[in-house]
XYZ file of C-alpha atoms in Angstrom:
561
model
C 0.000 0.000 0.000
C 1.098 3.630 -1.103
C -0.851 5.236 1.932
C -1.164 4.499 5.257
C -4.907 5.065 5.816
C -5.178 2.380 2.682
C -3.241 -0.079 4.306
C -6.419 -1.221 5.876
C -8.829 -2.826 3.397
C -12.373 -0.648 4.159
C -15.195 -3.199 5.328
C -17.944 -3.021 1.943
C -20.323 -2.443 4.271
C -19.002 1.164 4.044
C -22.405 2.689 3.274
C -23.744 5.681 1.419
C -24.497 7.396 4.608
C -20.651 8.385 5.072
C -20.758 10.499 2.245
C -22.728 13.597 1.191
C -24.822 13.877 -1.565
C -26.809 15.882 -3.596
C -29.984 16.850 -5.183
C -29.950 16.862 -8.640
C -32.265 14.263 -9.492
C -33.524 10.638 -8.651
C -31.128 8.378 -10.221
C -31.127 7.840 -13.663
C -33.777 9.806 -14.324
C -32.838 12.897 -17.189
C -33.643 16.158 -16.282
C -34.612 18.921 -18.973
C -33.573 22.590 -18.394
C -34.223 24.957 -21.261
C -31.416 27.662 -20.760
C -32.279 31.966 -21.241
C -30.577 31.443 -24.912
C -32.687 28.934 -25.630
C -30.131 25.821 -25.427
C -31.712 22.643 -23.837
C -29.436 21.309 -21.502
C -30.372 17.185 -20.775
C -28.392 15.876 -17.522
C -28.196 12.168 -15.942
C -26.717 11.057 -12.434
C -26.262 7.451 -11.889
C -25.398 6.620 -8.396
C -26.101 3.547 -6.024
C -29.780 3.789 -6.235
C -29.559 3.424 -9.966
C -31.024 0.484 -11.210
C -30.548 -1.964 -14.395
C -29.831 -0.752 -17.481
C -28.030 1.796 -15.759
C -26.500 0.151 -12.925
C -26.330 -3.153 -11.592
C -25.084 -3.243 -8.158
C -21.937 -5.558 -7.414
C -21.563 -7.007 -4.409
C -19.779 -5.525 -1.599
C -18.149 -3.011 -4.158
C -19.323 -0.190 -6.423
C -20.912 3.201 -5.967
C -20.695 4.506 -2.043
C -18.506 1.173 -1.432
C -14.321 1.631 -0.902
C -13.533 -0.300 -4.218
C -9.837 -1.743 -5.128
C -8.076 -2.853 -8.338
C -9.859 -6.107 -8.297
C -13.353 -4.413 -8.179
C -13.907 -2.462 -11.259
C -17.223 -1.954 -12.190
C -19.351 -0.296 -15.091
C -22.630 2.063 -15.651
C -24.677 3.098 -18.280
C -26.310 6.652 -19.282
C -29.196 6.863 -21.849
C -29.465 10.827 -23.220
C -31.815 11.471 -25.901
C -31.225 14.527 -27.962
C -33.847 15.130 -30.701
C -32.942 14.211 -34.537
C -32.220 17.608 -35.912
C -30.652 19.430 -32.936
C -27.109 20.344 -32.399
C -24.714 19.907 -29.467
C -23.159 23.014 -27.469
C -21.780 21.407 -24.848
C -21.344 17.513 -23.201
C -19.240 16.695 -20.672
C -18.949 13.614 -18.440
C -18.566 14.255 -14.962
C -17.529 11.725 -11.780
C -17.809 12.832 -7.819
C -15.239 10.921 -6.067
C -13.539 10.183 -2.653
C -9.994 10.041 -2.158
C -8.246 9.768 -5.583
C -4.475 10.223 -4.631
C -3.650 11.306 -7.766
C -0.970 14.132 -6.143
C 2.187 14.667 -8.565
C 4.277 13.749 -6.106
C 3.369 10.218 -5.972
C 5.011 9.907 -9.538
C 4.370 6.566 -11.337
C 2.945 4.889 -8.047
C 0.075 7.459 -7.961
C -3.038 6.517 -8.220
C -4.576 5.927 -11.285
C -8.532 4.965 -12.074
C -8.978 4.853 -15.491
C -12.703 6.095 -17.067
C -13.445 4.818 -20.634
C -16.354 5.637 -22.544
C -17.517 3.014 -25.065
C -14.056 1.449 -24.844
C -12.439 4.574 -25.571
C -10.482 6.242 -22.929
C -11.238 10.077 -22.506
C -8.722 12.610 -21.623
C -7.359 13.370 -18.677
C -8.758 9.820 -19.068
C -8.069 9.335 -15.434
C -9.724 10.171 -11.975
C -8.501 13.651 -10.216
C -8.037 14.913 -7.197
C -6.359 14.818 -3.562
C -6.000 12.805 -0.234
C -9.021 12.408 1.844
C -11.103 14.769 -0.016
C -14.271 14.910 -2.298
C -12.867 15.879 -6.056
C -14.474 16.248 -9.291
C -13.620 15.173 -12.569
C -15.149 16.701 -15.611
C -14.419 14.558 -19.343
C -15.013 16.732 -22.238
C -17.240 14.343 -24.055
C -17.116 13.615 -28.246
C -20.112 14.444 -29.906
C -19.378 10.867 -31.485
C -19.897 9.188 -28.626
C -23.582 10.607 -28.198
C -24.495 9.336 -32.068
C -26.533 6.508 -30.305
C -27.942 8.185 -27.212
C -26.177 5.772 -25.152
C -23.112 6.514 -22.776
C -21.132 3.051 -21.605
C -18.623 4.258 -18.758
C -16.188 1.996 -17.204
C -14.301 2.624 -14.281
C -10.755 0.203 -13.738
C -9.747 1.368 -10.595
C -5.928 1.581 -9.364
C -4.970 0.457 -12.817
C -0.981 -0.096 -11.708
C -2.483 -2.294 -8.768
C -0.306 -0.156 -6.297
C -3.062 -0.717 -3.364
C -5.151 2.170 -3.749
C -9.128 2.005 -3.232
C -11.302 4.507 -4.008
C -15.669 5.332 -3.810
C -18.128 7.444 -6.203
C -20.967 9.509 -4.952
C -22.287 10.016 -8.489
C -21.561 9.970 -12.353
C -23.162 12.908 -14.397
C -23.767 13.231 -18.245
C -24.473 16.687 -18.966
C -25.604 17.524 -23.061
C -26.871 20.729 -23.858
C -28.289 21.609 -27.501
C -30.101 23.814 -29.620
C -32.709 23.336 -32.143
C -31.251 25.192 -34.895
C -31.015 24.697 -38.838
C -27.106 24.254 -38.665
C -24.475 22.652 -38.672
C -21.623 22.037 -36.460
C -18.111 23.452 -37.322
C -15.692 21.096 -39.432
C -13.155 19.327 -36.976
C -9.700 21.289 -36.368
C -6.668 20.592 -37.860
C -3.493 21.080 -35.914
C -0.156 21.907 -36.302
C 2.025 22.827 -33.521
C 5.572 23.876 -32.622
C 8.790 22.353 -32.504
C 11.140 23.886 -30.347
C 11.029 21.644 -26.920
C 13.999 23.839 -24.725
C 13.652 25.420 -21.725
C 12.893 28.493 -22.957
C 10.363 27.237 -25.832
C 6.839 28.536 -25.731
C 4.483 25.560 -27.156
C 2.546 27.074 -30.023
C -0.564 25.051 -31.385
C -1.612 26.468 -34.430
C -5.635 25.510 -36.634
C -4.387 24.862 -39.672
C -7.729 24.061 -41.393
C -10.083 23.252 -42.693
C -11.248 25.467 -45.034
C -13.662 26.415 -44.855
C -13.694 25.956 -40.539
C -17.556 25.660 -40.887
C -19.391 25.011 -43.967
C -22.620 26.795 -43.173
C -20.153 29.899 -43.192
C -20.150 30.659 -39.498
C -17.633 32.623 -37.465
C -15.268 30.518 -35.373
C -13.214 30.205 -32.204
C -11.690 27.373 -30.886
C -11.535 26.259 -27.150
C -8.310 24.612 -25.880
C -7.360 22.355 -22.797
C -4.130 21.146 -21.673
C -2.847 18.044 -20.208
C 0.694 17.010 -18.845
C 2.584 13.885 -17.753
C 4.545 14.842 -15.107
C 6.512 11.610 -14.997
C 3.731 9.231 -13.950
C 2.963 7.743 -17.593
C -0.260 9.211 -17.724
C -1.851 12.622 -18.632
C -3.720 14.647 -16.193
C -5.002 18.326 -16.613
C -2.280 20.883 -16.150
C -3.947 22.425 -12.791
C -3.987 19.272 -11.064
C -0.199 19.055 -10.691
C 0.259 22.702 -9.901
C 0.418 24.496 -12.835
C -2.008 27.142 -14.768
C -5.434 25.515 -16.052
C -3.520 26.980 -19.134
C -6.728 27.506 -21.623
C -5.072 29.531 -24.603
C -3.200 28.710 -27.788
C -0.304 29.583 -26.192
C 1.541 27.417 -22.754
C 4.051 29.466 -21.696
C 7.945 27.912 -21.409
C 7.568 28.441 -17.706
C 4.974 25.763 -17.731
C 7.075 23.549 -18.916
C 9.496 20.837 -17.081
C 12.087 18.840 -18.652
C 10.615 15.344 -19.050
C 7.129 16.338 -19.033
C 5.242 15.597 -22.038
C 2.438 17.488 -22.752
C -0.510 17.834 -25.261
C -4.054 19.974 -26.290
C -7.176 19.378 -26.665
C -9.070 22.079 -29.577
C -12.346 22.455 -30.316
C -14.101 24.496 -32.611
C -17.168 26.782 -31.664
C -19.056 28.692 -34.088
C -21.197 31.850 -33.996
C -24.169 29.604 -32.702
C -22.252 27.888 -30.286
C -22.246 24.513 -31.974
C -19.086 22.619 -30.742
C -16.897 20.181 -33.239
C -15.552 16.942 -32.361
C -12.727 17.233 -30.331
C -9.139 17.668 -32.548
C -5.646 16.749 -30.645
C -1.968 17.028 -30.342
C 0.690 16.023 -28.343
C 4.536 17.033 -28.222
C 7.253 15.065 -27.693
C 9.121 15.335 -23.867
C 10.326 18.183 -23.087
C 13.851 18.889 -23.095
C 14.011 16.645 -26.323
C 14.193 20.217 -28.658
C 14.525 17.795 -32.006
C 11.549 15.203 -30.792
C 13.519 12.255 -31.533
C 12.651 10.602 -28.292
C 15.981 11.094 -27.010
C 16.187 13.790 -24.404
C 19.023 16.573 -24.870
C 21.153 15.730 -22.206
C 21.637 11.951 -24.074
C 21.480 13.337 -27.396
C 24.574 13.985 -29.476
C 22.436 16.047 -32.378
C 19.532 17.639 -30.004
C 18.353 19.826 -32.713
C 18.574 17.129 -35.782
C 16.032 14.404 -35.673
C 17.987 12.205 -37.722
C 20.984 12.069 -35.153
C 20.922 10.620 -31.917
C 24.254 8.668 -31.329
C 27.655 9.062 -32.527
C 30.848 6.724 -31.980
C 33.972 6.750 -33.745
C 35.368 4.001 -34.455
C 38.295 3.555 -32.950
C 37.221 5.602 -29.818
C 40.930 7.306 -30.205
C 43.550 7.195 -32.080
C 44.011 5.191 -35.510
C 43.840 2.702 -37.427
C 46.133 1.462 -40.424
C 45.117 0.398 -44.039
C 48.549 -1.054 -46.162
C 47.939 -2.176 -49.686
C 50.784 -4.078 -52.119
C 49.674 -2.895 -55.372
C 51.444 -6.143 -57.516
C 48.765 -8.559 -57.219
C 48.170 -10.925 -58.721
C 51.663 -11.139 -58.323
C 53.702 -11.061 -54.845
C 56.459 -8.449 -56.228
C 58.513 -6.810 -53.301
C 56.263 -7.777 -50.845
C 56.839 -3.925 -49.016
C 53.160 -3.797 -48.557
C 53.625 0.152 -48.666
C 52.538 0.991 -52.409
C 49.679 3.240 -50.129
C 49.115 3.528 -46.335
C 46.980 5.037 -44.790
C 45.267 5.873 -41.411
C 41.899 5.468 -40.858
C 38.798 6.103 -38.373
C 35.317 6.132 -38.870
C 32.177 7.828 -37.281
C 29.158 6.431 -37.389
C 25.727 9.139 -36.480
C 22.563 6.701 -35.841
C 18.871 7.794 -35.143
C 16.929 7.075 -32.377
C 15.933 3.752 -33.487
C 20.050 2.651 -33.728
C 20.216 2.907 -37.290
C 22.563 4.847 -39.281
C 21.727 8.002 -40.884
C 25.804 9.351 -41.190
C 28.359 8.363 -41.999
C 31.832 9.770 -41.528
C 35.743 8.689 -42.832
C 38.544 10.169 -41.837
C 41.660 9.638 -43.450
C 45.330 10.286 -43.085
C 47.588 9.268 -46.032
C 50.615 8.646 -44.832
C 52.912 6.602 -47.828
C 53.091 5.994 -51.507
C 55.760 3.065 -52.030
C 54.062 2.834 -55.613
C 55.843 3.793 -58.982
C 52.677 3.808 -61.014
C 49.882 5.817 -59.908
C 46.405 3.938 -57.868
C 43.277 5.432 -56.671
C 41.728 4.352 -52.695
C 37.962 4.020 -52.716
C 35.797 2.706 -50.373
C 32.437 0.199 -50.276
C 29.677 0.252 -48.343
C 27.277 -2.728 -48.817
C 23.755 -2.616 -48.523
C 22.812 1.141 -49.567
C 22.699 2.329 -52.995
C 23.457 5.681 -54.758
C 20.050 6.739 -54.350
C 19.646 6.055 -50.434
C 22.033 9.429 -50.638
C 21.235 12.483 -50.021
C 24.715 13.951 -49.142
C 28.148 13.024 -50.378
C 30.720 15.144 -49.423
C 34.866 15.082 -49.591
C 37.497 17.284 -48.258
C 41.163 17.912 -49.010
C 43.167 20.165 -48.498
C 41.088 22.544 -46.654
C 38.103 22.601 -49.374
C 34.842 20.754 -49.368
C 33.076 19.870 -52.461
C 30.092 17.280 -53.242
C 30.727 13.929 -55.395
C 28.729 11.571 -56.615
C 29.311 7.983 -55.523
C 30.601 5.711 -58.184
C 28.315 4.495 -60.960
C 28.109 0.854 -62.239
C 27.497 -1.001 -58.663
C 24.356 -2.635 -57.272
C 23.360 -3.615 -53.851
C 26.229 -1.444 -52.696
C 27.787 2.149 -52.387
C 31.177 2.941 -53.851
C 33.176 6.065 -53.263
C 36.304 7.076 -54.832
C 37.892 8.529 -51.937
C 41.255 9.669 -53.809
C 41.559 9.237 -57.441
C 45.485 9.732 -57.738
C 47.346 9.028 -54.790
C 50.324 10.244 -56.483
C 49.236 13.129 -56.798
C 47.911 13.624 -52.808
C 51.694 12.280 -52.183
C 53.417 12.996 -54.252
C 57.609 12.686 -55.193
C 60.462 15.150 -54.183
C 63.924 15.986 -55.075
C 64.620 13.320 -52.370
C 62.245 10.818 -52.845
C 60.557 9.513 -55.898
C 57.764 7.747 -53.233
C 56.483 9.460 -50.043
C 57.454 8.350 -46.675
C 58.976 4.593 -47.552
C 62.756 5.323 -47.665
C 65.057 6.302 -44.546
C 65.334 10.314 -44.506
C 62.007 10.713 -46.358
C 59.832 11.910 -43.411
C 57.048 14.407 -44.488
C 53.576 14.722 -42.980
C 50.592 13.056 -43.202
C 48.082 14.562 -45.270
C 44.288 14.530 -44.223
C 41.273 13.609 -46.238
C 38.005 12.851 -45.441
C 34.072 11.528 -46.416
C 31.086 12.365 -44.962
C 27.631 10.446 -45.954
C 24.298 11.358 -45.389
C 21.644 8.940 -45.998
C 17.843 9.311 -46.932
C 16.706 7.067 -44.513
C 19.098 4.598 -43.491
C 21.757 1.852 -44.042
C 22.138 -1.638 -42.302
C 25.036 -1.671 -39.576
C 28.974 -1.819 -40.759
C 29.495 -5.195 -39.405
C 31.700 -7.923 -41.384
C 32.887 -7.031 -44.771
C 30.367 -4.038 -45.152
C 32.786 -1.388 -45.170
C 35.618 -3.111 -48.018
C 38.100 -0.677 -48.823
C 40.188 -1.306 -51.960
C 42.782 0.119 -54.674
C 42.664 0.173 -58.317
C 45.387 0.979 -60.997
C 44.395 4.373 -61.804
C 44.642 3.862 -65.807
C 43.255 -0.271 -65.288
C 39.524 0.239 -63.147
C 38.834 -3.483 -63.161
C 41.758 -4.549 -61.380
C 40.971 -4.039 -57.472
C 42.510 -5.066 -54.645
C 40.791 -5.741 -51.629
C 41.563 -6.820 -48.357
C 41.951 -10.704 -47.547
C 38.434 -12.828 -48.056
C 36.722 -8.924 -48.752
C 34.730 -9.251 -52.309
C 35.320 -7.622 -55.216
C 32.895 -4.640 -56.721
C 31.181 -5.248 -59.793
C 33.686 -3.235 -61.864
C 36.105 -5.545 -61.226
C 37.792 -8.152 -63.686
C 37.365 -11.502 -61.503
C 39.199 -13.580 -64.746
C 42.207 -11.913 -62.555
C 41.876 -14.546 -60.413
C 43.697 -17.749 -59.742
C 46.359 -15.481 -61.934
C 50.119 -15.804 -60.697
C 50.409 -16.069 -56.669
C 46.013 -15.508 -56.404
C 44.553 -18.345 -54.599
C 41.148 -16.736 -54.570
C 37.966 -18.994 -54.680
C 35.037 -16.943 -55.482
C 32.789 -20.427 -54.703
C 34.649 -20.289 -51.442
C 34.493 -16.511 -50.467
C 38.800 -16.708 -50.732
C 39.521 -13.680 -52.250
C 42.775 -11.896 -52.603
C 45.645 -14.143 -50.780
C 48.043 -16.395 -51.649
C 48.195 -20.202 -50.778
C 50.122 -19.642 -47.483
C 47.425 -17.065 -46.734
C 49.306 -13.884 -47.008
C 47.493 -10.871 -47.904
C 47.869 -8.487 -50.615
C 46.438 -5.751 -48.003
C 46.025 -5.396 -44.337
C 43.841 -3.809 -42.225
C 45.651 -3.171 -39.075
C 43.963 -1.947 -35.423
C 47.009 0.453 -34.799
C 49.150 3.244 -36.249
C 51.837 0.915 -37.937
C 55.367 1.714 -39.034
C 55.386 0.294 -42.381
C 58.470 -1.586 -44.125
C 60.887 0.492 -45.878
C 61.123 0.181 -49.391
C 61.438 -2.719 -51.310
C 61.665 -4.450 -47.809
C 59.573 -7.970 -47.982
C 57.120 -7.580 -44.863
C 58.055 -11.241 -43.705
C 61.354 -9.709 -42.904
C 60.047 -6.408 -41.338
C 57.307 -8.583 -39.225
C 59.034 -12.413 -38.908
C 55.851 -13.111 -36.645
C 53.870 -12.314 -39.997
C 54.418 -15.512 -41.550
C 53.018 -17.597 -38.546
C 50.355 -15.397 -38.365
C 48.988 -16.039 -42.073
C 49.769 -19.943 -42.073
C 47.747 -20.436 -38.844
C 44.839 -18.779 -40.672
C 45.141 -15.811 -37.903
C 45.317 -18.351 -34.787
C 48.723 -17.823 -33.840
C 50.457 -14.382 -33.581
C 47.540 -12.446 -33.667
C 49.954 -9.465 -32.543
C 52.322 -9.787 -35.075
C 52.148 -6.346 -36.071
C 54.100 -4.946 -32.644
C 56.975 -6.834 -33.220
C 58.971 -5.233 -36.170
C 62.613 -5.347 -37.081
C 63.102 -1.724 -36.443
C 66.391 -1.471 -38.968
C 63.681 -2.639 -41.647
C 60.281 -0.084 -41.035
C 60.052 3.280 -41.644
């Protein structure tokens, strides 16, 4: 139990006597008042004395009776508004006893849920404080009255948190006019997006047009609801703040977390009343209405962001290609190397709307010029709506590589001799001893319409290419070729690729023609085999990766730049 005084289950012979109650009619009788403008208001209290259809009496719970979760009960009210007429006003209201529905109780609050014809209403929920009478008054849909019959059911203590609660009485109140018109059109609603601190939320009537088709002025009522934590909405005034009634709820209203939303209705010139329109906004403190509150949020003002990790967290990783395959040739395994990190931006549903690569070219052991691309499987050229490079302190937009299906390819530098290029020194860049110039940075950003499956396995396969000779790629060890590729290449010299297999792009003893390497490396000098820079190499590739998995910390230093 939440509350002391409740920690006692009430005897059901708590009887009607312990509470007050009033006048307003025998039970489930209606009672006609015609208003000074005219308006016929219709009104019908069902209490304990109500009989069936309208009520049938459980036993030892119900109306006047301290009721718990496992007594929920249900009433009926007939109203019967003449064929013709039109509704002003209908509202459902409940006299209660006790409903701890306090903020401060947060998610363990009571909660007694009121649904009308299986629908619940809004606050949708019971109101008030400890150890008092409240009332709660439902704004009811004109839809609901289309039959003349009212179906209320009460669930009471819905989280089963040990609350109990009674009802004196439950009230339908329907007022209309006899008039040759018709009711406005219902709202549509727009509303704003800012969700900070210092946001004002703005709900805007966006139509229809016209707002009433028998050409009638308009205005539009609104009411305000809030969930200050507990998972429910209640009206604003019940958890302290304003009963906030204009288009308008001021930012110091508003609570970070809360999640709020408006009821609009439409009244024209004769009073008629529309259904009831609605809008809610995401939580607040969430200024992009993602789901993901600021303070958690790496992009709070872009819905399409969410998350961000680089990959690795710090520092770098190392790609080294040997551009002589098919054939082993020096073996230096520094024709281009190059650092490497990637960022990955993903949504609020953990899939990826960005993505980043950042690049450091760092050697060029190669005489004859190659290009670096990358692949990205699963997304094609039109999943993107952004494609960016930059070099060299300029930023320009590319289009990803045609030719390729059920994957995206990206020239990332289409002559590396040219980002690296020779000296007076140094016909290569950064493979022989002396030659020791700077790294030059390059990167790729992606944006995606929509989004693209996760970079696990081979999905992001970077490769070179002869710069003058597209079709002949080479990929990392057991990563596919693209489709621009000449695959007759294969088997060709020291190849041992199996494309029935998935072997691609290593020799018999399972050495690569390119490495992908979870450090910064120091990469052999040139024309220095690597199985003499890295002994540990050879053990490495023969055990199919099993043994010497660290190979790549344990150079000859005399032999790597």
């Amino acid at each position: 139990m939440n509350n002391l005084k409740k920690s006692i289950l009430v005897m059901s012979s708590f009887v009607a006597s312990n509470f007050p109650h009033y006048a307003l009619s025998a039970a489930s009788e209606n009672t006609s008042t015609t208003n000074s403008d005219g308006s016929i208001t219709v009104t019908q209290k069902i209490n304990s004395s109500s009989t069936s259809p309208h009520y049938v009496a459980p036993s030892g719970y119900g109306f006047d009776i301290y009721s718990n979760a496992n007594q929920d009960y249900s009433w009926q009210h007939n109203i019967s508004v003449p064929e013709g007429s039109q509704i002003t006003e209908a509202t459902l209201t409940i006299y209660a006893y006790d409903v701890d529905s306090e903020a401060h109780h947060g998610e363990n609050g009571e909660y007694d849920s009121v649904t009308v014809d299986g629908t619940a209403l809004t606050p949708g929920f019971l109101q008030g404080t400890n150890g008092n009478w409240s009332t709660t008054v439902f704004d009811l849909p004109t839809s609901t009255l289309s039959d003349n019959l009212v179906n209320v059911d009460l669930d009471i203590d819905v989280n089963n948190d040990g609350w109990l609660t009674t009802l004196d009485y439950s009230l339908i109140s329907v007022t209309y006019t006899q008039i040759n018109n018709a009711a406005p059109n219902l709202p549509t609603l727009s509303r704003s997006t800012g969700l900070g601190s210092d946001d004002n939320l703005v709900v805007t009537v966006t139509g229809p047009t016209p707002a009433d088709s028998d050409g009638d002025s308009v205005t539009y009522s609104y009411r305000w609801f809030v969930d200050v934590g507990q998972g429910f909405y209640v009206d604003d005034e019940f958890v302290g703040k304003s009963n906030n009634t204009g288009a308008t709820l001021d930012s110091s209203e508003t609570v970070a977390g809360e999640f709020w939303k408006v009821q609009v209705t439409a009244i024209d010139s004769n009073g008629l009343i529309s259904d009831i329109a609605e809008i809610t906004w995401p939580e607040i403190g969430d200024s992009d209405g993602d789901g993901i509150a600021d303070n958690d949020d790496y992009a709070p003002n872009d819905p399409t962001i969410a998350f961000y990790s680089r990959t690795p967290t710090s520092g770098w990783y190392t790609l080294a290609f040997e551009d002589m395959w098919p054939y082993e040739g020096d073996y230096d395994l520094n024709d281009f190397i190059t650092r490497y990190a990637y960022g990955v931006y993903t949504n609020a549903s953990n899939q990826i709307t960005r993505f980043d690569y950042y690049g450091q070219a760092v050697a060029r052991g190669a005489s004859q010029d190659n290009s670096f691309a990358l692949s990205l499987s699963g997304i094609e050229a039109s999943n993107v709506s952004s494609l960016t490079k930059t070099y060299n302190g300029s930023t320009e937009a590319i289009a990803p590589e045609s030719g390729h299906s059920g994957e995206l390819v990206i020239v990332a530098i289409e002559s590396i001799s040219d980002m690296l290029p020779s000296n007076g020194n140094s016909n290569f860049y950064n493979t022989e001893s002396g030659d020791v110039r700077d790294a030059v940075d390059y990167s790729l950003s992606l944006i995606i319409d929509g989004s693209m499956p996760s970079l696990s396995g081979t999905a992001l396969n970077p490769f070179i290419y002869k710069s003058d000779s597209r079709n002949k790629e080479i990929h990392l060890m057991n990563y596919p070729n693209t489709d621009l590729a000449n695959t007759n290449i294969f088997g060709v010299g020291a190849d041992d690729s199996s494309v029935d297999n998935n072997e691609y792009y290593q020799t018999v003893s399972g050495l690569p023609w390119a490495l992908d390497i979870p450090t910064q490396w120091s990469h052999p000098y040139e024309r220095t085999d690597t199985c003499q820079a890295y002994p540990n190499i050879v053990d490495w590739a023969e055990s199919g990766g099993a043994n010497n998995a660290s190979w790549f910390l344990s150079p000859v230093n005399a032999k790597v730049w």
